[in-house]
Tab-separated table of C-alpha atoms in Angstrom:
chain	number	residue	atom	x	y	z
A	84	UNK	CA	88.637	-1.832	-17.363
A	85	UNK	CA	92.338	-2.186	-18.203
A	86	UNK	CA	93.106	1.427	-17.338
A	87	UNK	CA	90.971	1.544	-14.190
A	88	UNK	CA	91.811	-1.809	-12.591
A	89	UNK	CA	94.820	-3.518	-14.118
A	90	UNK	CA	97.102	-0.546	-14.819
A	91	UNK	CA	97.107	0.779	-11.193
A	92	UNK	CA	97.522	-2.775	-9.878
A	93	UNK	CA	100.388	-3.533	-12.278
A	94	UNK	CA	102.044	-0.153	-11.585
A	95	UNK	CA	101.844	-0.819	-7.847
A	96	UNK	CA	103.537	-4.198	-8.314
A	97	UNK	CA	106.282	-2.618	-10.458
A	98	UNK	CA	106.773	0.173	-7.929
A	99	UNK	CA	107.241	-2.367	-5.133
A	100	UNK	CA	110.452	-3.605	-6.798
A	101	UNK	CA	111.976	-0.163	-7.382
A	102	UNK	CA	113.337	2.538	-5.083
A	103	UNK	CA	110.954	5.449	-5.593
A	104	UNK	CA	111.111	7.925	-2.718
A	105	UNK	CA	111.507	11.657	-2.267
A	106	UNK	CA	115.185	11.297	-3.230
A	107	UNK	CA	114.557	8.967	-6.169
A	108	UNK	CA	111.357	10.306	-7.620
A	109	UNK	CA	112.017	10.703	-11.337
A	110	UNK	CA	114.864	8.238	-11.877
A	111	UNK	CA	114.266	4.963	-10.068
A	112	UNK	CA	116.221	1.717	-9.990
A	113	UNK	CA	115.249	-1.919	-9.731
A	114	UNK	CA	115.974	-3.140	-6.174
A	115	UNK	CA	114.397	-6.596	-6.258
A	116	UNK	CA	112.971	-7.837	-2.961
A	117	UNK	CA	114.745	-5.265	-0.793
A	118	UNK	CA	111.531	-3.632	0.459
A	119	UNK	CA	109.895	-6.987	1.204
A	120	UNK	CA	112.924	-8.114	3.211
A	121	UNK	CA	112.870	-4.812	5.127
A	122	UNK	CA	109.174	-5.188	5.909
A	123	UNK	CA	109.450	-8.769	7.192
A	124	UNK	CA	112.561	-7.873	9.228
A	125	UNK	CA	110.777	-4.967	10.913
A	126	UNK	CA	109.090	-5.984	14.223
A	127	UNK	CA	106.528	-3.209	13.785
A	128	UNK	CA	105.074	-5.097	10.809
A	129	UNK	CA	104.002	-7.963	13.050
A	130	UNK	CA	102.511	-5.705	15.733
A	131	UNK	CA	100.562	-3.684	13.147
A	132	UNK	CA	99.419	-6.890	11.455
A	133	UNK	CA	98.229	-8.273	14.810
A	134	UNK	CA	96.321	-5.043	15.487
A	135	UNK	CA	94.743	-5.283	12.032
A	136	UNK	CA	93.543	-8.817	12.788
A	137	UNK	CA	92.099	-7.708	16.137
A	138	UNK	CA	90.508	-4.680	14.469
A	139	UNK	CA	88.915	-6.882	11.790
A	140	UNK	CA	87.702	-9.690	14.051
A	141	UNK	CA	86.210	-7.396	16.731
A	142	UNK	CA	84.495	-5.158	14.190
A	143	UNK	CA	83.011	-7.955	12.095
A	144	UNK	CA	81.911	-9.843	15.228
A	145	UNK	CA	79.943	-6.852	16.513
A	146	UNK	CA	78.663	-5.926	13.048
A	147	UNK	CA	77.173	-9.395	12.619
A	148	UNK	CA	75.976	-9.857	16.219
A	149	UNK	CA	74.310	-6.459	16.509
A	150	UNK	CA	73.017	-6.568	12.931
A	151	UNK	CA	71.361	-9.979	13.349
A	152	UNK	CA	69.912	-9.127	16.783
A	153	UNK	CA	68.449	-5.814	15.627
A	154	UNK	CA	67.273	-7.301	12.328
A	155	UNK	CA	65.322	-10.007	14.153
A	156	UNK	CA	63.992	-7.436	16.636
A	157	UNK	CA	62.625	-4.939	14.120
A	158	UNK	CA	61.291	-7.681	11.877
A	159	UNK	CA	58.643	-8.263	14.536
A	160	UNK	CA	55.426	-6.200	14.637
A	161	UNK	CA	56.422	-3.356	16.973
A	162	UNK	CA	54.947	0.125	17.514
A	163	UNK	CA	57.000	2.673	15.573
A	164	UNK	CA	58.853	-0.017	13.628
A	165	UNK	CA	59.297	2.194	10.532
A	166	UNK	CA	60.865	4.956	12.641
A	167	UNK	CA	63.142	2.454	14.386
A	168	UNK	CA	64.330	1.098	11.023
A	169	UNK	CA	65.053	4.602	9.740
A	170	UNK	CA	67.002	5.533	12.885
A	171	UNK	CA	69.028	2.310	12.871
A	172	UNK	CA	69.943	2.710	9.198
A	173	UNK	CA	71.007	6.319	9.774
A	174	UNK	CA	74.667	5.543	10.714
A	175	UNK	CA	75.101	3.775	7.379
A	176	UNK	CA	73.669	6.752	5.463
A	177	UNK	CA	76.072	9.301	6.954
A	178	UNK	CA	79.377	9.714	5.047
A	179	UNK	CA	82.231	7.944	6.818
A	180	UNK	CA	84.442	10.988	7.226
A	181	UNK	CA	81.591	12.989	8.788
A	182	UNK	CA	80.947	10.197	11.291
A	183	UNK	CA	84.650	9.788	12.017
A	184	UNK	CA	85.166	13.498	12.708
A	185	UNK	CA	82.002	13.628	14.824
A	186	UNK	CA	83.146	10.666	16.934
A	187	UNK	CA	86.601	12.193	17.219
A	188	UNK	CA	85.006	15.268	18.794
A	189	UNK	CA	82.979	13.047	21.119
A	190	UNK	CA	86.222	11.372	22.280
A	191	UNK	CA	87.775	14.699	23.333
A	192	UNK	CA	89.191	14.290	26.847
A	193	UNK	CA	87.807	17.515	28.336
A	194	UNK	CA	84.803	18.491	26.243
A	195	UNK	CA	83.773	15.280	24.468
A	196	UNK	CA	80.235	13.993	25.010
A	197	UNK	CA	81.404	10.514	26.053
A	198	UNK	CA	83.681	11.699	28.869
A	199	UNK	CA	81.061	14.229	29.996
A	200	UNK	CA	78.523	11.414	30.318
A	201	UNK	CA	81.028	9.181	32.107
A	202	UNK	CA	81.986	11.845	34.628
A	203	UNK	CA	78.677	13.646	35.203
A	204	UNK	CA	76.137	10.838	34.872
A	205	UNK	CA	78.114	7.777	35.997
A	206	UNK	CA	80.693	9.568	38.205
A	207	UNK	CA	83.566	7.687	36.545
A	208	UNK	CA	87.032	8.958	35.690
A	209	UNK	CA	87.442	10.422	32.183
A	210	UNK	CA	89.025	8.103	29.611
A	211	UNK	CA	92.128	9.297	27.700
A	212	UNK	CA	90.624	8.189	24.392
A	213	UNK	CA	93.170	9.748	22.056
A	214	UNK	CA	96.277	9.996	24.248
A	215	UNK	CA	96.562	6.416	25.523
A	216	UNK	CA	97.652	3.677	23.103
A	217	UNK	CA	94.978	1.175	24.206
A	218	UNK	CA	92.043	3.609	24.220
A	219	UNK	CA	93.230	5.217	20.971
A	220	UNK	CA	92.761	1.801	19.378
A	221	UNK	CA	89.379	1.220	21.066
A	222	UNK	CA	88.016	4.599	19.911
A	223	UNK	CA	88.013	3.847	16.129
A	224	UNK	CA	86.666	0.355	16.836
A	225	UNK	CA	83.635	1.872	18.608
A	226	UNK	CA	83.186	4.281	15.705
A	227	UNK	CA	83.363	1.564	13.081
A	228	UNK	CA	81.003	-0.761	14.970
A	229	UNK	CA	78.454	2.068	15.012
A	230	UNK	CA	78.959	2.603	11.281
A	231	UNK	CA	78.927	-1.036	10.222
A	232	UNK	CA	76.079	-2.856	11.973
A	233	UNK	CA	73.272	-1.334	9.784
A	234	UNK	CA	74.613	-3.170	6.714
A	235	UNK	CA	74.336	-6.541	8.440
A	236	UNK	CA	70.923	-5.545	9.798
A	237	UNK	CA	69.657	-4.811	6.276
A	238	UNK	CA	71.033	-8.131	5.006
A	239	UNK	CA	69.371	-9.922	7.933
A	240	UNK	CA	66.035	-8.229	7.270
A	241	UNK	CA	66.198	-9.314	3.634
A	242	UNK	CA	67.045	-12.864	4.654
A	243	UNK	CA	64.212	-13.041	7.181
A	244	UNK	CA	61.696	-12.185	4.459
A	245	UNK	CA	62.764	-15.293	2.534
A	246	UNK	CA	62.123	-17.767	5.393
A	247	UNK	CA	58.744	-19.487	4.863
A	248	UNK	CA	56.343	-18.769	7.720
A	249	UNK	CA	55.076	-22.350	7.449
A	250	UNK	CA	58.297	-23.492	9.095
A	251	UNK	CA	57.568	-21.396	12.189
A	252	UNK	CA	53.920	-22.563	12.210
A	253	UNK	CA	55.057	-26.198	12.093
A	254	UNK	CA	57.521	-25.494	14.913
A	255	UNK	CA	54.700	-23.950	16.977
A	256	UNK	CA	52.584	-27.075	16.466
A	257	UNK	CA	55.533	-29.193	17.665
A	258	UNK	CA	55.839	-26.995	20.759
A	259	UNK	CA	59.226	-25.476	19.916
A	260	UNK	CA	60.411	-22.634	22.139
A	261	UNK	CA	61.517	-19.250	20.805
A	262	UNK	CA	65.161	-20.204	21.365
A	263	UNK	CA	64.728	-23.495	19.468
A	264	UNK	CA	63.107	-21.670	16.537
A	265	UNK	CA	65.988	-19.188	16.540
A	266	UNK	CA	68.765	-21.800	16.586
A	267	UNK	CA	67.110	-24.443	14.363
A	268	UNK	CA	65.249	-22.326	11.804
A	269	UNK	CA	66.226	-18.659	11.754
A	270	UNK	CA	70.009	-18.821	12.077
A	271	UNK	CA	70.532	-21.861	9.779
A	272	UNK	CA	68.338	-20.233	7.121
A	273	UNK	CA	70.173	-16.912	7.474
A	274	UNK	CA	73.664	-18.449	7.339
A	275	UNK	CA	73.947	-18.820	3.520
A	276	UNK	CA	72.647	-15.262	3.068
A	277	UNK	CA	74.988	-13.771	5.670
A	278	UNK	CA	78.087	-15.646	4.502
A	279	UNK	CA	78.860	-13.436	1.442
A	280	UNK	CA	78.092	-10.320	3.486
A	281	UNK	CA	80.526	-11.452	6.187
A	282	UNK	CA	83.252	-12.093	3.596
A	283	UNK	CA	82.686	-8.606	2.186
A	284	UNK	CA	82.681	-7.195	5.715
A	285	UNK	CA	86.045	-8.817	6.464
A	286	UNK	CA	87.620	-7.382	3.300
A	287	UNK	CA	86.133	-3.909	3.807
A	288	UNK	CA	87.122	-3.794	7.472
A	289	UNK	CA	90.648	-5.141	6.876
A	290	UNK	CA	91.099	-2.520	4.146
A	291	UNK	CA	89.595	0.338	6.139
A	292	UNK	CA	91.584	3.546	6.243
A	293	UNK	CA	89.307	6.521	6.921
A	294	UNK	CA	88.065	5.664	10.386
A	295	UNK	CA	91.385	4.874	12.064
A	296	UNK	CA	93.189	7.692	10.273
A	297	UNK	CA	90.627	10.395	11.050
A	298	UNK	CA	89.690	9.389	14.599
A	299	UNK	CA	93.307	8.958	15.757
A	300	UNK	CA	94.664	11.835	13.659
A	301	UNK	CA	97.082	9.630	11.745
A	302	UNK	CA	97.911	6.986	14.336
A	303	UNK	CA	98.131	8.935	17.612
A	304	UNK	CA	99.673	8.587	20.071
A	305	UNK	CA	103.149	8.156	18.529
A	306	UNK	CA	101.956	5.877	15.691
A	307	UNK	CA	100.642	3.258	18.156
A	308	UNK	CA	97.097	2.947	16.818
A	309	UNK	CA	97.885	2.038	13.204
A	310	UNK	CA	96.422	-0.802	11.220
A	311	UNK	CA	98.107	-1.935	8.008
A	312	UNK	CA	96.411	0.504	5.652
A	313	UNK	CA	97.001	3.583	7.800
A	314	UNK	CA	100.619	2.496	8.254
A	315	UNK	CA	100.979	2.210	4.458
A	316	UNK	CA	99.317	5.576	3.917
A	317	UNK	CA	101.655	7.288	6.364
A	318	UNK	CA	104.713	5.592	4.833
A	319	UNK	CA	103.730	6.801	1.370
A	320	UNK	CA	102.394	10.305	1.972
A	321	UNK	CA	104.035	11.421	5.219
A	322	UNK	CA	107.458	9.794	4.819
A	323	UNK	CA	107.467	9.697	0.966
A	324	UNK	CA	108.592	6.035	0.903
A	325	UNK	CA	106.539	5.224	-2.170
A	326	UNK	CA	108.118	1.919	-3.183
A	327	UNK	CA	108.215	0.700	0.425
A	328	UNK	CA	104.500	1.509	0.758
A	329	UNK	CA	103.815	-0.204	-2.583
A	330	UNK	CA	105.564	-3.371	-1.349
A	331	UNK	CA	103.500	-3.187	1.848
A	332	UNK	CA	100.282	-2.898	-0.169
A	333	UNK	CA	101.291	-5.923	-2.268
A	334	UNK	CA	101.570	-7.942	0.965
A	335	UNK	CA	98.092	-6.751	2.057
A	336	UNK	CA	96.729	-7.667	-1.380
A	337	UNK	CA	98.200	-11.168	-1.157
A	338	UNK	CA	96.818	-11.653	2.383
A	339	UNK	CA	93.303	-10.746	1.241
A	340	UNK	CA	93.630	-12.790	-1.944
A	341	UNK	CA	94.624	-15.813	0.159
A	342	UNK	CA	91.654	-15.235	2.462
A	343	UNK	CA	89.228	-15.026	-0.478
A	344	UNK	CA	90.628	-18.159	-2.130
A	345	UNK	CA	90.431	-20.060	1.167
A	346	UNK	CA	86.841	-18.898	1.701
A	347	UNK	CA	85.826	-19.864	-1.833
A	348	UNK	CA	87.432	-23.280	-1.417
A	349	UNK	CA	85.652	-23.858	1.915
A	350	UNK	CA	82.280	-22.828	0.489
A	351	UNK	CA	82.785	-25.063	-2.543
A	352	UNK	CA	83.639	-28.000	-0.283
A	353	UNK	CA	80.541	-27.362	1.878
A	354	UNK	CA	78.340	-27.080	-1.213
A	355	UNK	CA	79.636	-30.412	-2.485
A	356	UNK	CA	79.203	-32.192	0.862
């Protein structure tokens, strides 16, 4: 436990206060808060941080919305329900890097499946998915939404099994509509089950690296599609700024730690109310 968790974490913290780079690799010096001051003085930090927040909020919103909708849908008695469940879980079963590279091919401007469908079936102009800064940021979001909703769907299906059917039968006797049963029984009963999954989803999505890095080929075009983790990765392994990247990762760690502490405090307050 000490060697797997605490040593890398402690080494990262120590590295953040030194000057390890390609020029100072074996003999490093203590530089204090120099890297932290450089990060907070760099305007690109704030733009990348804003993109990371947008990336996280949009992804988690669609993961939860699609997951809950599909979970409720396939929980009903439908023809071919087992096949539908298997197909909807499939994105989650495929390794992330395989999905990312597949979607990257689908986003190809000339030969990608998405632009071919847009131009030939809908007669729309092709979208510059990987050469325009806006669309290069949308492309990994679409990929990650496709990858992430099955997890929330599985959690929803598990939660739906725990709701007593007597509650729906009593609502039927009282003449409740389907919408009233959804908003007054299903969603309130699912909320405590979904809450931990949403917290995990926020942390996983905020910390995601593979999808953005692989789909945009390292932040194309011109490093404009980075989120925090891809920016850190490029700083460390493309520019060899190891201590700078370590300081950046300490900031990300503290952001997520603050989010988790705030969430735990809110849940504790709600439980005590």
